[in-house]
CSV table of C-alpha atoms in Angstrom, one decimal:
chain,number,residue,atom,x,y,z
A,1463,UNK,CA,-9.7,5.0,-24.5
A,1464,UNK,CA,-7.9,4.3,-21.6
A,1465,UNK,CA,-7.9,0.7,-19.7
A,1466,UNK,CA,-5.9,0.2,-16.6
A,1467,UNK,CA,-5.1,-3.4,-15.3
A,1468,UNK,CA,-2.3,-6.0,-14.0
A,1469,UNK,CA,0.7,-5.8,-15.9
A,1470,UNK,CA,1.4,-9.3,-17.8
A,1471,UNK,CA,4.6,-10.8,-19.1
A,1472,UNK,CA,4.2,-9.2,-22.2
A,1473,UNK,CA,4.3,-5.7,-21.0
A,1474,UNK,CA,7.9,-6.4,-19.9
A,1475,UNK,CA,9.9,-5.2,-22.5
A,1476,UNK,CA,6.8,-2.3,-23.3
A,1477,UNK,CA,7.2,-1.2,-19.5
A,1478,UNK,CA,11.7,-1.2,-20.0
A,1479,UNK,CA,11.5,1.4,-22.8
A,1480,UNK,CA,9.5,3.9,-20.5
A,1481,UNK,CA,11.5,3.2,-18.2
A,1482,UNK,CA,14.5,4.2,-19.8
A,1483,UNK,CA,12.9,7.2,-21.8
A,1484,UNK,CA,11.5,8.4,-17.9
A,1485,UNK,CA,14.6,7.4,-15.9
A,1486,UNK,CA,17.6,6.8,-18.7
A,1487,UNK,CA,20.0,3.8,-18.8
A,1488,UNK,CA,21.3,5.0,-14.9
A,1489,UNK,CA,18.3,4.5,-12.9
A,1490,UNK,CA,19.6,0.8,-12.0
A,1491,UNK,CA,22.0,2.5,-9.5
A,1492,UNK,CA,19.7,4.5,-7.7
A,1493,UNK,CA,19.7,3.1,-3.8
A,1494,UNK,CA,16.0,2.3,-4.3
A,1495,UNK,CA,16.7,-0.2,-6.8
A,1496,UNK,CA,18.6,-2.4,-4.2
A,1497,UNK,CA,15.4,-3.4,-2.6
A,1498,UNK,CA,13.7,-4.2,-5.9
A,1499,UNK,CA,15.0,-7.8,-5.7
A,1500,UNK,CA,13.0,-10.6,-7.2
A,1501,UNK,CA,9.6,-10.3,-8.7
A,1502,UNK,CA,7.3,-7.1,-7.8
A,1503,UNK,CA,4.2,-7.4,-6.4
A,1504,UNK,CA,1.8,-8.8,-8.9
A,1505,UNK,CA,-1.6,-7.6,-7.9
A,1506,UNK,CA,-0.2,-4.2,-7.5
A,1507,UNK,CA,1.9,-3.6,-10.2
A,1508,UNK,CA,-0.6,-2.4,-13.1
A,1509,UNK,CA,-0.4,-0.7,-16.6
A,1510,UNK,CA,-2.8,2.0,-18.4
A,1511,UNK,CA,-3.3,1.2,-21.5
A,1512,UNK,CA,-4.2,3.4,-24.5
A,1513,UNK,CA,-6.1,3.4,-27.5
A,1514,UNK,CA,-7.5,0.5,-29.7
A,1515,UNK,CA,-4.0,-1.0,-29.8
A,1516,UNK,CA,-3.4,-0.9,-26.0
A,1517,UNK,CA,-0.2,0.0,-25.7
A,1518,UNK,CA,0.9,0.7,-22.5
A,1519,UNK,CA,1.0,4.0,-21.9
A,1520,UNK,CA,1.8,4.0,-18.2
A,1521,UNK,CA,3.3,1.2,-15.1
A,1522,UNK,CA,3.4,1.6,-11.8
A,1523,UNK,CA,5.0,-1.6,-9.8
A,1524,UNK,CA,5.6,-2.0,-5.9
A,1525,UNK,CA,7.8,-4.2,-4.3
A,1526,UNK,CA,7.7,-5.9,-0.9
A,1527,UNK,CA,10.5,-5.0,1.5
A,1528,UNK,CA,12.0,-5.0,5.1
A,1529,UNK,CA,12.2,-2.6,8.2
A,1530,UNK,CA,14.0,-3.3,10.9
A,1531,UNK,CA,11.9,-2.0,13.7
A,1532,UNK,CA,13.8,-3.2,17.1
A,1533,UNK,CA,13.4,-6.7,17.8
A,1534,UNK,CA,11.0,-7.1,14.9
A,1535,UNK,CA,10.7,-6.4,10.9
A,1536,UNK,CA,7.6,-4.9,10.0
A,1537,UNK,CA,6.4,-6.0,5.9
A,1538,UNK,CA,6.3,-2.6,4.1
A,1539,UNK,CA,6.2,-2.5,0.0
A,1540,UNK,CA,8.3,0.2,-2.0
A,1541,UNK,CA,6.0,2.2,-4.4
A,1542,UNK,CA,7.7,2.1,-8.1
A,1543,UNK,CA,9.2,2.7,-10.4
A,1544,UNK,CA,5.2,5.0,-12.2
A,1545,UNK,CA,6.4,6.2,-15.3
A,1546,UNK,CA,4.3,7.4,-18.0
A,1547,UNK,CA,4.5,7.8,-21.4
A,1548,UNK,CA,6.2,11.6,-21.9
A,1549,UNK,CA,3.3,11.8,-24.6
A,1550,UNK,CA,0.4,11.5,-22.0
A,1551,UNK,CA,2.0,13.1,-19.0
A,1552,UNK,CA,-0.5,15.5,-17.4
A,1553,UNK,CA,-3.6,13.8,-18.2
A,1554,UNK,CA,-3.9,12.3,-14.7
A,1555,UNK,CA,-2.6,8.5,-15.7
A,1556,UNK,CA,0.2,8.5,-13.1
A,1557,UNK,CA,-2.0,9.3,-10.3
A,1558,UNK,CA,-5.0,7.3,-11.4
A,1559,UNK,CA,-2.2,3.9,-11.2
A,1560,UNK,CA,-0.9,5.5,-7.8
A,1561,UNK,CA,-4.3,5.8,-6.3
A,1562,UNK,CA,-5.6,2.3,-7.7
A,1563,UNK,CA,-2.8,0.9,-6.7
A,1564,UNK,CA,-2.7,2.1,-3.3
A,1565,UNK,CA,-6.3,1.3,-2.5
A,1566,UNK,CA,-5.8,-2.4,-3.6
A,1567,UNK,CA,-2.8,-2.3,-1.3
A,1568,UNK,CA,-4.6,-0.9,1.7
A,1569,UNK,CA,-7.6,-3.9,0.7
A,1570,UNK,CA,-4.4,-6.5,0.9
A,1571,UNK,CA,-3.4,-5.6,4.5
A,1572,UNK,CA,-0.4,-3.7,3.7
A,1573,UNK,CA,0.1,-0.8,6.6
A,1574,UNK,CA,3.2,0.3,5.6
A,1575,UNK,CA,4.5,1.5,2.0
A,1576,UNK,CA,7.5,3.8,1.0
A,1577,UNK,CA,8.2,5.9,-1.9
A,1578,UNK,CA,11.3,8.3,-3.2
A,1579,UNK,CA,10.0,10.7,-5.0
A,1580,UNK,CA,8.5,14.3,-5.3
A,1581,UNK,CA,6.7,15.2,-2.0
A,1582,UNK,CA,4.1,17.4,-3.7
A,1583,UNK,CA,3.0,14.5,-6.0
A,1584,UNK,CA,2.9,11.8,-3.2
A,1585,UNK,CA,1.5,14.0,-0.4
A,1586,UNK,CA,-2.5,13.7,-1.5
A,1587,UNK,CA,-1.7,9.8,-1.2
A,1588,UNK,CA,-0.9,10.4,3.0
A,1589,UNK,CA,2.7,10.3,2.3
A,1590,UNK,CA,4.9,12.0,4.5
A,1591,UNK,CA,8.7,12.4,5.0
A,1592,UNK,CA,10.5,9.2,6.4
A,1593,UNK,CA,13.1,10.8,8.2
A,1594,UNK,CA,11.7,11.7,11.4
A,1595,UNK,CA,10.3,8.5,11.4
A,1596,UNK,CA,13.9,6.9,11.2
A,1597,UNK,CA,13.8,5.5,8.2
A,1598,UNK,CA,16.7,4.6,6.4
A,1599,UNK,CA,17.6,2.9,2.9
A,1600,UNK,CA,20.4,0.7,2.3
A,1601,UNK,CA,22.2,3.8,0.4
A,1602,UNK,CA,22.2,7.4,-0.3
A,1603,UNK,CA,18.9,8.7,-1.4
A,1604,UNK,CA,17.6,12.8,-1.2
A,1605,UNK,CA,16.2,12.6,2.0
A,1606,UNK,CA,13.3,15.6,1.0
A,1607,UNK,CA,12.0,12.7,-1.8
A,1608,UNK,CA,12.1,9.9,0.8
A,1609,UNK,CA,8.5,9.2,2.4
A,1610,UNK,CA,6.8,6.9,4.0
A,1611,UNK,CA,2.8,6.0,3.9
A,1612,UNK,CA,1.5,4.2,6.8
A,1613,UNK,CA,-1.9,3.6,8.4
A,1614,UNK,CA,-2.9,6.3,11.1
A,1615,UNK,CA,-2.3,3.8,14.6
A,1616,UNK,CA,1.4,2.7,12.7
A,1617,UNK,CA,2.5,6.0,12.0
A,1618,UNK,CA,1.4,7.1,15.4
A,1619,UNK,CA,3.2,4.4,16.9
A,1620,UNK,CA,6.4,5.1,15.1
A,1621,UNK,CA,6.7,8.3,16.2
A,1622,UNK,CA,6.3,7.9,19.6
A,1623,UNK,CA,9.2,5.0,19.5
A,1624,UNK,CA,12.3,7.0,18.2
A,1625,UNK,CA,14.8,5.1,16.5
A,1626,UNK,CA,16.6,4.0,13.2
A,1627,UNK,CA,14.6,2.0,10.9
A,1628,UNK,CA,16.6,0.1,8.4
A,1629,UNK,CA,15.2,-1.0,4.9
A,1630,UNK,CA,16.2,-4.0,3.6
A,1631,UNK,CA,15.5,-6.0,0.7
A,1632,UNK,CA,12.2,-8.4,1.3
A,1633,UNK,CA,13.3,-12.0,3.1
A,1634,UNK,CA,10.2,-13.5,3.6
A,1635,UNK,CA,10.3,-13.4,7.7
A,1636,UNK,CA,8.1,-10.4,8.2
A,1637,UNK,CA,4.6,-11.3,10.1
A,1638,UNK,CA,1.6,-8.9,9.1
A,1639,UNK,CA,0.8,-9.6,5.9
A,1640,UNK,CA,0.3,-13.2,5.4
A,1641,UNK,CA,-2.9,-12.4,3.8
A,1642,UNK,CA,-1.4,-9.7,1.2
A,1643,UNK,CA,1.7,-12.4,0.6
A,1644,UNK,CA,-0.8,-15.4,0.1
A,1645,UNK,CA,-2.9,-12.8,-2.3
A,1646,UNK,CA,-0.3,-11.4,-4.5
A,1647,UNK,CA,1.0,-15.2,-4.9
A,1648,UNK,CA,-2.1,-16.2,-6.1
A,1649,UNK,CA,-2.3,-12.9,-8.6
């Protein structure tokens, strides 16, 4: 039995030990990590849990961030850290938390979401590589596993608007997403 929901407080320390089984101990210096800065996005950070116990077997969290795009910063969220339990990897539970989760983000209002990670996994999700969009994060990162989702008239209008796109950590001064802010709050 599988039953996937919002993470809680108690999952924290549950979620930490898959996190350091998927990732090890050095995945807090990754460049992605810099933009994880205070609490993830509630409504979109869900677990799978398993059997009669419900352990968590799987997490997927998203976090709200910055781009720089000209004389405004669009709202965009970073997708992760999805890790799943080595001993239930293939059974579809990482892409059954990516695809929930992404359709509750798309419902909040959020156009714009980027992830680094494999591009065959993300690409049946509409992700697509960042770079030629000029998206940069605030370190290095493999550029091939750096994507970026956004909603068709977005993406289309990014491309035709060349320039460098910085990433920052979330501030708060965004405009676009009152109602997704205002609904992960209240999650």
């Amino acid at each position: 039995m599988i039953v996937i929901e919002q993470e809680n407080a108690a999952d924290a320390a549950a979620i930490e030990s898959l996190l350091d089984i998927g990732f090890g101990a050095g995945r807090l210096s990754k460049t992605v990590y810099t933009l994880r800065q205070g609490p993830s996005v509630p409504s979109l950070s869900l677990v799978a849990r398993t059997g009669f116990d419900a352990k968590v077997g799987a997490s997927i969290r998203f976090w709200r961030c910055d781009v720089e795009n000209g004389d405004e910063i669009l709202p965009a969220l970073v997708l992760g850290p999805l890790v799943v339990d080595p001993a239930l990897q293939g059974k579809g539970l990482g892409r059954t938390l990516v695809a929930r989760a992404l359709e509750e983000a798309d419902q909040e209002g959020w156009d714009l979401c980027l992830v680094v990670g494999e591009a065959s996994y993300y690409s049946p999700y509409s992700f697509v590589l960042a770079e030629p969009y000029g998206f940069e994060l605030p370190g290095p990162v493999d550029q091939p596993r750096f994507q970026v989702r956004a909603a068709p008239d977005l993406l289309q209008s990014l491309a035709e608007k060349p320039m460098l796109r910085k990433v920052l950590p979330w501030s708060g001064r965004a405009s676009g997403v009152e109602g997704a802010w205002a609904a992960s709050r209240a999650a």
